[in-house]
Amino acid sequence: MTEGLKKIKIEVKNKKQNQMRKAEVVIIGGSAAGMVAALTGKSTWPEKSFILVKKQKEMMVPCGIPYIFGTLENSQQNIMPVDHMLEKAGIQSVVSTVTSINKKEKTIQLADGENISYDKLVIATGSTPVKPRWLNNADVENVFVIPKDKPYLDSMIDKLSRCRKVAVIGAGFIGVEFSDELNKRGLEVTLVEKLPNILSMAFDVELASRIDSILRDRGVKIVTNNGIRSIIGEKIVRGILLENGDTIDSDAVILSMGYVPNTDLARDSGIFIDEGGFIAVDEYMRTHEPDIFAVGDCAQKRDFVTRKRVPTMLASTACAEARVAGINLFNINVVKTFSGTIGIYSTAIGNTGFGTAGLTESRAIEEGIAIISGAFEGVDRHPGNLPDAHKQLVKLIAAKYSGVIIGGEVIGGLSAGELTNVIGLIIENRMTVNSLLTSQIGTHPCLTASPAGYPLIKAAEIIAAKMRQ
Ligand SMILES: Cc1cc2nc3c(=O)[nH]c(=O)nc-3n(C[C@H](O)[C@H](O)[C@H](O)COP(=O)(O)OP(=O)(O)OC[C@H]3O[C@@H](n4cnc5c(N)ncnc54)[C@H](O)[C@@H]3O)c2cc1C
């Protein structure tokens, strides 16, 4: 850069620093949490002015990312129409990075030096993928993490198109979805998991092993009970070394080993961060600082049942938290607080859907909760000879003495996702086995299981029978 150009840049920055835009509400981050906080806030407080600052112009649908590697043609098909929705709602959007928050002056500063003042601030800076420091050679070519960043993902698609074998490390939902999608693209995929089963944080072993078989039948190789020790290759990936000394040849490695909250901005601005690295919040999503809220992956989480802090990061939770913050920005408008993370996940492999909500049986036992579980397998159409019929297995977990439902798991057709949401509502509303037994369930031959053999109710019946013993 010439001296002249440098001087002009500094002058522009200084000029911007003296400028001050104003908004009554400022939101930092334009993904799930930021966007929903802005839209809910504006519809609750339409007379207030809103500005949302986001780092990227084009935002990916985060949960759609695995599908740009197989089912979708390209990443452009996975763009969230954030700007359109904000504009329609009368919210100004600014593409920039927030570099600091001045809590005393109630201003934020952008990368170009511009300041924006606020009455209420919502931090929704999300999370970033983990690349463990202990992992040798993690910086060689063709080692990938999965950020929600379009240019990075586009380059990853391009590099993977020249690979034949890929190792995916970590068999949570994201690792499983990536393995299946890359397998669809024709890559030879090995999914590596340190724990004894895939998806073992989400499903009890009898369900996890069914998912394992489905994935293997589709051609994905699965290694469990064996973590990665290091990456082989000095400049570019040649393979991986496992904890038991085995090696696996691969041209690329995808690390799907979790996410950490992105809280540097909040920490550097003196906002209280908890021991797990999340921004501490109360049940209205308020931080320790007056007029500053935090929502989404960057905000502290508590398990709905155990009340323990948990690192669960989900778009569904992020959006629920964002709605609570948006509604209550200027006062406790609706006495609605965020009552804890239930952890509702679902996914699909081919035409089989899986979902889980609340605690698994094994987790409940680990937590010392006395439970009774019941599982029932039926068919999601009646009669089962109708087109698209699929077996549907529902497992429910209830607290032994109260009968309150605290968890549920589903394997079925593609309706499994919505059925899992129903279980999530059952947990959130603290319904008991008895109230489920007397619930009215709408059914139709082409859409649902039979009313006489509805797996959700039958699973509750099994628990009720065990409770009477
Ligand atoms: C591959 C994948 C699949 C997933 N699938 C599912 C799923 O099926 N279901 C589900 O519920 N969840 C899923 N998740 C989790 C879900 O994506 C996250 O929980 C969700 O994105 C959280 O939203 P957020 O807005 O809190 O954070 P993020 O999505 O991380 O967004 C934060 C945004 O803030 C921006 N930002 C950060 N710092 C600044 C700054 N200083 N200035 C301006 N902008 C800033 C970031 O650039 C980013 O755009 C998935 C995640 C991944 C990665």
XYZ file of C-alpha atoms and ligand atoms in Angstrom:
522
model
C 0.000 0.000 0.000
C 1.378 3.444 -0.897
C 1.907 6.064 1.817
C -0.872 8.181 0.230
C -3.382 5.346 0.376
C -2.415 4.546 3.985
C -3.007 8.186 4.928
C -6.440 8.217 3.266
C -7.391 4.987 5.100
C -6.360 6.443 8.478
C -8.288 9.650 7.731
C -11.413 7.645 6.802
C -11.073 5.580 10.018
C -10.653 8.741 12.135
C -13.652 10.325 10.446
C -15.722 7.171 11.109
C -14.584 7.172 14.746
C -16.096 10.603 15.168
C -19.362 9.451 13.608
C -22.010 7.939 15.819
C -24.977 6.003 14.562
C -27.776 5.357 17.013
C -30.205 2.516 17.496
C -32.330 1.685 20.481
C -31.462 -1.991 20.047
C -28.196 -3.308 18.616
C -27.660 -7.003 17.906
C -24.221 -8.522 17.306
C -24.311 -11.632 15.074
C -26.714 -12.466 12.261
C -27.118 -16.227 12.428
C -29.979 -18.129 14.104
C -29.882 -16.372 17.487
C -29.127 -12.834 16.288
C -31.695 -12.918 13.516
C -34.489 -14.291 15.725
C -33.674 -11.860 18.568
C -33.907 -8.980 16.066
C -37.139 -10.168 14.414
C -38.912 -11.040 17.700
C -37.654 -7.848 19.331
C -38.894 -5.672 16.471
C -42.308 -7.323 16.362
C -42.663 -6.905 20.157
C -41.276 -3.324 20.234
C -42.166 -1.952 16.766
C -41.590 1.691 17.778
C -37.911 1.022 18.610
C -35.057 1.265 16.100
C -32.936 -1.868 15.528
C -29.497 -2.402 13.936
C -28.011 -5.871 13.461
C -24.267 -6.178 12.834
C -23.040 -9.348 11.162
C -19.605 -10.418 10.031
C -20.635 -12.082 6.791
C -22.803 -10.734 3.985
C -24.081 -14.199 3.050
C -25.154 -16.365 5.958
C -25.314 -20.148 5.735
C -28.242 -22.099 7.208
C -25.996 -23.746 9.834
C -27.963 -26.988 10.082
C -27.969 -27.303 6.282
C -24.148 -27.305 6.014
C -23.672 -31.111 5.844
C -26.057 -31.231 2.875
C -23.941 -28.942 0.664
C -21.441 -31.859 0.612
C -23.872 -34.340 -0.922
C -27.583 -33.702 -1.394
C -27.467 -30.034 -2.440
C -25.658 -28.925 -5.559
C -23.703 -26.097 -3.929
C -23.469 -23.808 -0.910
C -25.568 -21.136 -2.635
C -28.572 -23.409 -2.128
C -28.010 -23.156 1.632
C -28.115 -19.393 2.115
C -30.413 -17.850 4.762
C -32.330 -14.867 3.428
C -31.315 -12.805 6.487
C -31.079 -9.402 4.793
C -34.447 -9.834 3.116
C -36.166 -10.757 6.400
C -34.502 -7.921 8.307
C -35.345 -5.357 5.669
C -38.970 -6.507 5.562
C -39.172 -6.088 9.332
C -37.633 -2.595 9.234
C -34.314 -3.618 10.808
C -31.094 -2.097 9.527
C -28.327 -4.580 8.769
C -24.618 -3.692 8.795
C -21.917 -6.055 7.522
C -18.918 -5.621 9.795
C -17.126 -7.047 12.818
C -17.777 -5.548 16.223
C -14.364 -4.981 17.797
C -15.350 -3.621 21.223
C -18.249 -2.852 23.520
C -18.115 0.212 25.759
C -20.572 -0.669 28.537
C -20.271 2.726 30.249
C -20.903 4.820 27.140
C -23.339 2.176 25.797
C -21.632 2.015 22.412
C -20.068 -0.619 20.196
C -17.194 -0.065 17.785
C -16.959 -1.632 14.334
C -13.786 -2.738 12.526
C -13.754 0.431 10.402
C -13.839 2.586 13.531
C -17.501 3.577 13.379
C -19.397 3.687 16.688
C -23.029 2.768 17.251
C -24.845 3.688 20.437
C -27.519 1.475 21.977
C -30.088 1.390 24.751
C -30.197 -2.419 24.693
C -27.513 -4.730 23.309
C -27.920 -8.399 22.360
C -24.752 -10.474 21.933
C -25.260 -13.451 19.595
C -21.692 -14.209 18.554
C -22.206 -17.985 18.403
C -19.529 -20.658 18.449
C -16.473 -21.879 16.568
C -15.268 -25.426 15.863
C -12.661 -27.092 18.031
C -9.269 -28.085 16.605
C -7.544 -29.751 19.568
C -4.098 -28.369 20.406
C -2.835 -31.857 21.307
C -3.539 -33.200 17.808
C -0.239 -33.486 15.915
C -0.176 -32.251 12.297
C -3.643 -30.707 12.599
C -2.503 -27.815 10.401
C -1.407 -29.817 7.363
C -3.360 -29.499 4.125
C -6.743 -31.254 3.894
C -7.464 -31.213 7.616
C -10.813 -29.491 7.981
C -13.099 -28.289 10.737
C -16.693 -27.244 10.048
C -17.204 -23.517 10.584
C -20.400 -21.750 9.450
C -18.383 -19.850 6.879
C -19.236 -19.982 3.187
C -15.802 -19.233 1.606
C -14.120 -21.840 3.874
C -16.772 -24.459 3.071
C -16.593 -23.726 -0.678
C -12.848 -24.290 -0.637
C -13.378 -27.480 1.418
C -15.856 -28.822 -1.183
C -13.315 -28.077 -3.906
C -10.442 -29.820 -2.090
C -12.579 -32.844 -1.153
C -13.554 -33.257 -4.806
C -9.917 -34.270 -5.419
C -9.897 -36.798 -2.531
C -10.886 -40.459 -2.528
C -10.736 -41.429 1.156
C -11.823 -39.304 4.086
C -11.765 -39.843 7.847
C -14.456 -38.080 9.863
C -13.500 -37.737 13.530
C -16.338 -37.582 16.060
C -19.647 -39.423 15.662
C -22.081 -36.889 17.041
C -24.928 -35.702 14.805
C -22.661 -33.525 12.651
C -20.081 -36.308 12.118
C -22.820 -38.793 11.210
C -24.468 -36.347 8.766
C -21.126 -35.508 7.120
C -20.200 -39.199 6.785
C -23.467 -40.030 5.077
C -23.319 -37.028 2.746
C -19.684 -37.635 1.708
C -20.486 -41.300 1.173
C -23.283 -40.171 -1.170
C -20.695 -38.135 -3.104
C -18.726 -41.368 -3.645
C -15.953 -40.846 -1.125
C -14.714 -43.769 0.953
C -15.640 -42.634 4.444
C -14.387 -43.883 7.830
C -16.171 -42.447 10.857
C -14.042 -42.581 14.006
C -15.485 -42.355 17.520
C -13.661 -42.556 20.852
C -16.766 -43.651 22.789
C -18.194 -47.188 22.539
C -21.081 -46.163 20.223
C -21.858 -43.538 17.644
C -24.305 -40.820 18.798
C -23.876 -42.112 22.332
C -24.579 -38.754 23.994
C -27.974 -38.672 22.266
C -29.246 -42.264 22.135
C -29.234 -45.290 24.377
C -27.137 -48.153 23.064
C -29.987 -50.227 21.600
C -31.062 -47.322 19.385
C -27.523 -46.136 18.606
C -26.601 -49.617 17.357
C -29.508 -49.591 14.892
C -28.307 -46.264 13.495
C -24.797 -47.721 13.325
C -26.083 -50.643 11.187
C -27.997 -48.349 8.823
C -24.915 -46.227 8.246
C -22.678 -49.292 7.697
C -25.221 -50.758 5.238
C -24.900 -47.566 3.221
C -21.128 -48.092 2.968
C -19.680 -45.950 5.763
C -16.926 -47.693 7.733
C -17.256 -47.094 11.467
C -14.556 -47.400 14.123
C -15.678 -46.998 17.762
C -13.957 -47.204 21.124
C -10.852 -45.768 19.492
C -9.981 -42.082 19.287
C -7.596 -40.297 16.957
C -4.054 -39.909 18.269
C -2.484 -37.940 15.437
C -2.672 -37.068 11.773
C -0.129 -38.683 9.459
C 1.420 -36.483 6.791
C 3.849 -33.591 6.881
C 2.445 -31.265 4.246
C -0.793 -32.967 3.313
C -2.899 -35.656 5.011
C -1.849 -39.236 4.284
C -3.808 -40.931 7.039
C -4.562 -41.029 10.741
C -3.083 -42.879 13.700
C -5.560 -44.182 16.252
C -5.155 -44.576 20.011
C -4.730 -48.364 19.717
C -1.929 -47.941 17.164
C -3.996 -48.780 14.080
C -3.653 -46.512 11.065
C -6.236 -45.559 8.456
C -5.252 -44.273 5.013
C -7.039 -41.076 4.050
C -6.601 -38.072 1.804
C -8.553 -35.752 4.100
C -9.609 -35.511 7.740
C -12.735 -33.757 8.967
C -12.651 -32.868 12.647
C -16.143 -32.896 14.074
C -15.051 -32.755 17.695
C -17.304 -30.055 19.090
C -17.673 -26.278 19.272
C -16.606 -23.635 21.769
C -18.527 -20.458 22.541
C -17.218 -17.380 20.749
C -16.915 -15.011 23.692
C -13.651 -13.086 23.219
C -15.500 -9.851 22.424
C -17.661 -10.146 25.548
C -14.711 -11.149 27.748
C -12.508 -8.309 26.464
C -15.356 -5.884 27.149
C -15.575 -6.976 30.790
C -18.764 -9.038 30.523
C -18.852 -11.955 32.951
C -17.953 -15.321 31.414
C -18.597 -18.558 33.346
C -16.041 -21.293 34.033
C -17.163 -23.174 30.898
C -16.401 -20.155 28.689
C -20.050 -19.135 28.112
C -21.491 -15.660 28.751
C -23.325 -15.895 32.096
C -27.042 -15.126 31.765
C -30.197 -15.301 33.855
C -33.474 -16.855 32.713
C -34.404 -13.690 30.786
C -31.059 -14.026 28.947
C -29.711 -10.900 30.710
C -25.948 -10.798 31.363
C -24.493 -9.389 34.570
C -24.338 -5.988 32.830
C -27.405 -3.739 32.711
C -29.080 -3.652 29.282
C -26.866 -6.343 27.751
C -28.374 -9.711 26.777
C -26.663 -12.807 25.360
C -28.363 -15.562 23.355
C -27.492 -18.649 21.341
C -24.322 -20.734 21.340
C -22.315 -18.052 23.182
C -24.738 -17.922 26.137
C -24.672 -20.122 29.237
C -26.872 -23.251 29.185
C -28.539 -25.273 31.906
C -30.074 -28.705 31.453
C -33.865 -28.600 31.759
C -34.030 -31.647 34.051
C -30.765 -31.769 36.008
C -30.293 -27.940 36.164
C -26.566 -28.549 35.603
C -24.590 -26.356 33.217
C -24.312 -28.082 29.836
C -22.428 -27.174 26.658
C -25.289 -28.238 24.336
C -25.398 -25.983 21.254
C -28.481 -26.182 19.077
C -30.242 -23.837 16.704
C -33.575 -24.728 18.311
C -32.321 -23.660 21.756
C -30.649 -20.573 20.283
C -33.930 -19.447 18.703
C -35.969 -20.076 21.881
C -33.466 -18.031 23.907
C -33.515 -15.296 21.266
C -37.322 -15.078 21.468
C -37.195 -14.767 25.262
C -34.649 -11.927 24.981
C -36.520 -10.183 22.150
C -39.839 -10.229 24.010
C -38.345 -8.947 27.270
C -35.885 -6.330 25.942
C -37.416 -3.251 27.530
C -39.242 -4.777 30.464
C -40.485 -8.136 31.640
C -43.146 -7.941 28.988
C -44.240 -11.533 29.133
C -43.250 -13.525 32.160
C -41.574 -16.037 29.949
C -38.125 -17.190 30.886
C -35.837 -19.718 29.308
C -36.378 -22.799 31.400
C -33.349 -24.834 30.375
C -31.983 -26.818 27.464
C -34.009 -29.927 26.677
C -31.632 -30.926 23.886
C -33.955 -31.854 21.039
C -32.071 -33.235 18.040
C -33.154 -35.082 14.970
C -31.551 -36.214 11.764
C -32.156 -38.577 8.856
C -30.172 -41.197 6.996
C -31.977 -41.941 3.757
C -35.653 -42.338 4.607
C -35.026 -43.233 8.247
C -35.407 -40.410 10.761
C -33.983 -40.361 14.302
C -34.703 -38.013 17.122
C -34.001 -37.562 20.787
C -35.265 -35.143 23.428
C -34.288 -34.748 27.078
C -32.272 -37.341 28.970
C -31.370 -40.780 27.690
C -31.855 -43.695 30.074
C -28.095 -44.061 30.562
C -27.600 -40.359 31.261
C -30.485 -40.341 33.772
C -28.909 -43.297 35.595
C -25.518 -41.552 35.588
C -27.238 -38.541 37.172
C -28.693 -40.766 39.890
C -32.305 -40.249 38.772
C -34.590 -43.208 39.466
C -36.341 -43.919 36.187
C -38.602 -46.349 34.379
C -38.388 -46.674 30.632
C -40.718 -48.184 28.060
C -40.184 -48.823 24.348
C -42.671 -49.819 21.676
C -42.186 -50.482 17.993
C -45.107 -50.033 15.597
C -45.637 -48.737 12.065
C -46.177 -45.090 11.126
C -49.162 -45.816 8.797
C -52.265 -47.932 9.272
C -52.567 -50.402 7.698
C -48.812 -50.872 7.429
C -49.215 -51.858 3.745
C -49.844 -48.238 2.740
C -47.099 -46.549 0.678
C -44.179 -45.002 2.607
C -44.966 -47.014 5.746
C -41.966 -47.255 8.043
C -41.368 -48.950 11.373
C -41.566 -46.470 14.237
C -39.817 -47.129 17.550
C -40.484 -44.830 20.515
C -38.668 -45.083 23.826
C -39.817 -42.943 26.754
C -38.013 -42.325 30.023
C -40.041 -41.278 33.087
C -39.028 -40.308 36.618
C -39.905 -43.398 38.653
C -41.919 -41.900 41.494
C -43.691 -38.965 39.826
C -44.160 -40.446 36.346
C -42.948 -37.158 34.797
C -41.505 -37.763 31.313
C -37.857 -36.635 31.223
C -36.671 -38.093 27.916
C -37.613 -39.833 24.712
C -36.020 -41.301 21.595
C -37.517 -42.117 18.200
C -36.423 -44.111 15.161
C -38.909 -44.074 12.312
C -39.702 -42.607 8.952
C -39.262 -38.930 8.197
C -42.030 -38.037 10.667
C -39.590 -38.950 13.474
C -38.407 -35.311 13.618
C -41.844 -33.912 14.388
C -42.636 -36.750 16.805
C -39.416 -35.871 18.643
C -40.660 -32.278 18.871
C -43.884 -33.578 20.437
C -41.780 -35.406 23.031
C -39.863 -32.156 23.604
C -43.164 -30.374 24.356
C -44.213 -33.215 26.658
C -40.955 -32.810 28.604
C -41.130 -29.009 28.657
C -44.691 -29.103 29.995
C -43.737 -31.737 32.567
C -46.431 -34.151 31.450
C -46.741 -37.422 33.299
C -47.222 -40.955 31.996
C -50.834 -40.765 33.164
C -51.559 -37.546 31.292
C -50.060 -39.118 28.154
C -52.274 -42.172 28.503
C -55.362 -39.970 28.421
C -54.114 -37.625 25.666
C -56.042 -37.265 22.428
C -53.868 -38.043 19.420
C -55.050 -37.235 15.911
C -54.371 -40.014 13.424
C -54.832 -40.743 9.731
C -53.975 -43.931 7.756
C -51.691 -42.107 5.297
C -49.985 -39.918 7.889
C -49.649 -41.615 11.266
C -49.580 -44.827 13.239
C -52.893 -46.339 14.247
C -54.697 -44.777 17.226
C -54.828 -48.246 18.772
C -51.107 -48.873 18.345
C -49.634 -45.371 18.535
C -46.015 -46.018 19.660
C -45.806 -42.877 21.819
C -48.861 -43.900 23.854
C -47.934 -47.593 23.859
C -44.497 -46.740 25.299
C -46.293 -44.774 28.056
C -48.558 -47.784 28.682
C -45.509 -50.005 29.158
C -44.110 -47.570 31.741
C -47.493 -47.367 33.502
C -47.599 -51.158 33.768
C -44.074 -51.225 35.234
C -45.055 -48.499 37.731
C -47.897 -50.665 39.022
C -45.622 -53.650 39.678
C -22.794 -28.534 10.530
C -23.779 -28.144 11.599
C -25.031 -28.741 11.633
C -25.936 -28.403 12.632
N -27.168 -28.988 12.644
C -28.077 -28.612 13.568
C -29.395 -29.146 13.544
O -29.744 -29.967 12.694
N -30.269 -28.733 14.502
C -29.918 -27.818 15.460
O -30.757 -27.444 16.299
N -28.664 -27.281 15.490
C -27.747 -27.657 14.581
N -26.488 -27.110 14.596
C -26.133 -26.130 15.657
C -26.559 -24.739 15.228
O -26.048 -24.472 13.981
C -26.116 -23.677 16.218
O -26.607 -24.005 17.487
C -26.624 -22.310 15.777
O -26.013 -21.928 14.582
C -26.346 -21.266 16.844
O -26.702 -20.033 16.348
P -26.016 -18.706 16.903
O -26.669 -17.567 16.193
O -26.024 -18.708 18.379
O -24.486 -18.828 16.516
P -23.708 -18.960 15.126
O -24.516 -19.716 14.150
O -22.353 -19.454 15.472
O -23.632 -17.466 14.599
C -22.924 -16.429 15.226
C -22.689 -15.343 14.201
O -22.123 -14.207 14.837
C -21.085 -13.685 14.009
N -20.140 -12.931 14.840
C -19.292 -13.434 15.777
N -18.563 -12.436 16.313
C -18.956 -11.297 15.704
C -18.558 -9.939 15.816
N -17.610 -9.557 16.692
N -19.162 -9.021 15.025
C -20.134 -9.392 14.146
N -20.550 -10.670 13.996
C -19.967 -11.609 14.767
C -20.465 -14.939 13.408
O -19.714 -14.610 12.260
C -21.711 -15.773 13.107
O -22.220 -15.468 11.855
C -25.562 -27.435 13.604
C -24.296 -26.834 13.555
C -23.414 -27.171 12.571
C -22.071 -26.509 12.508
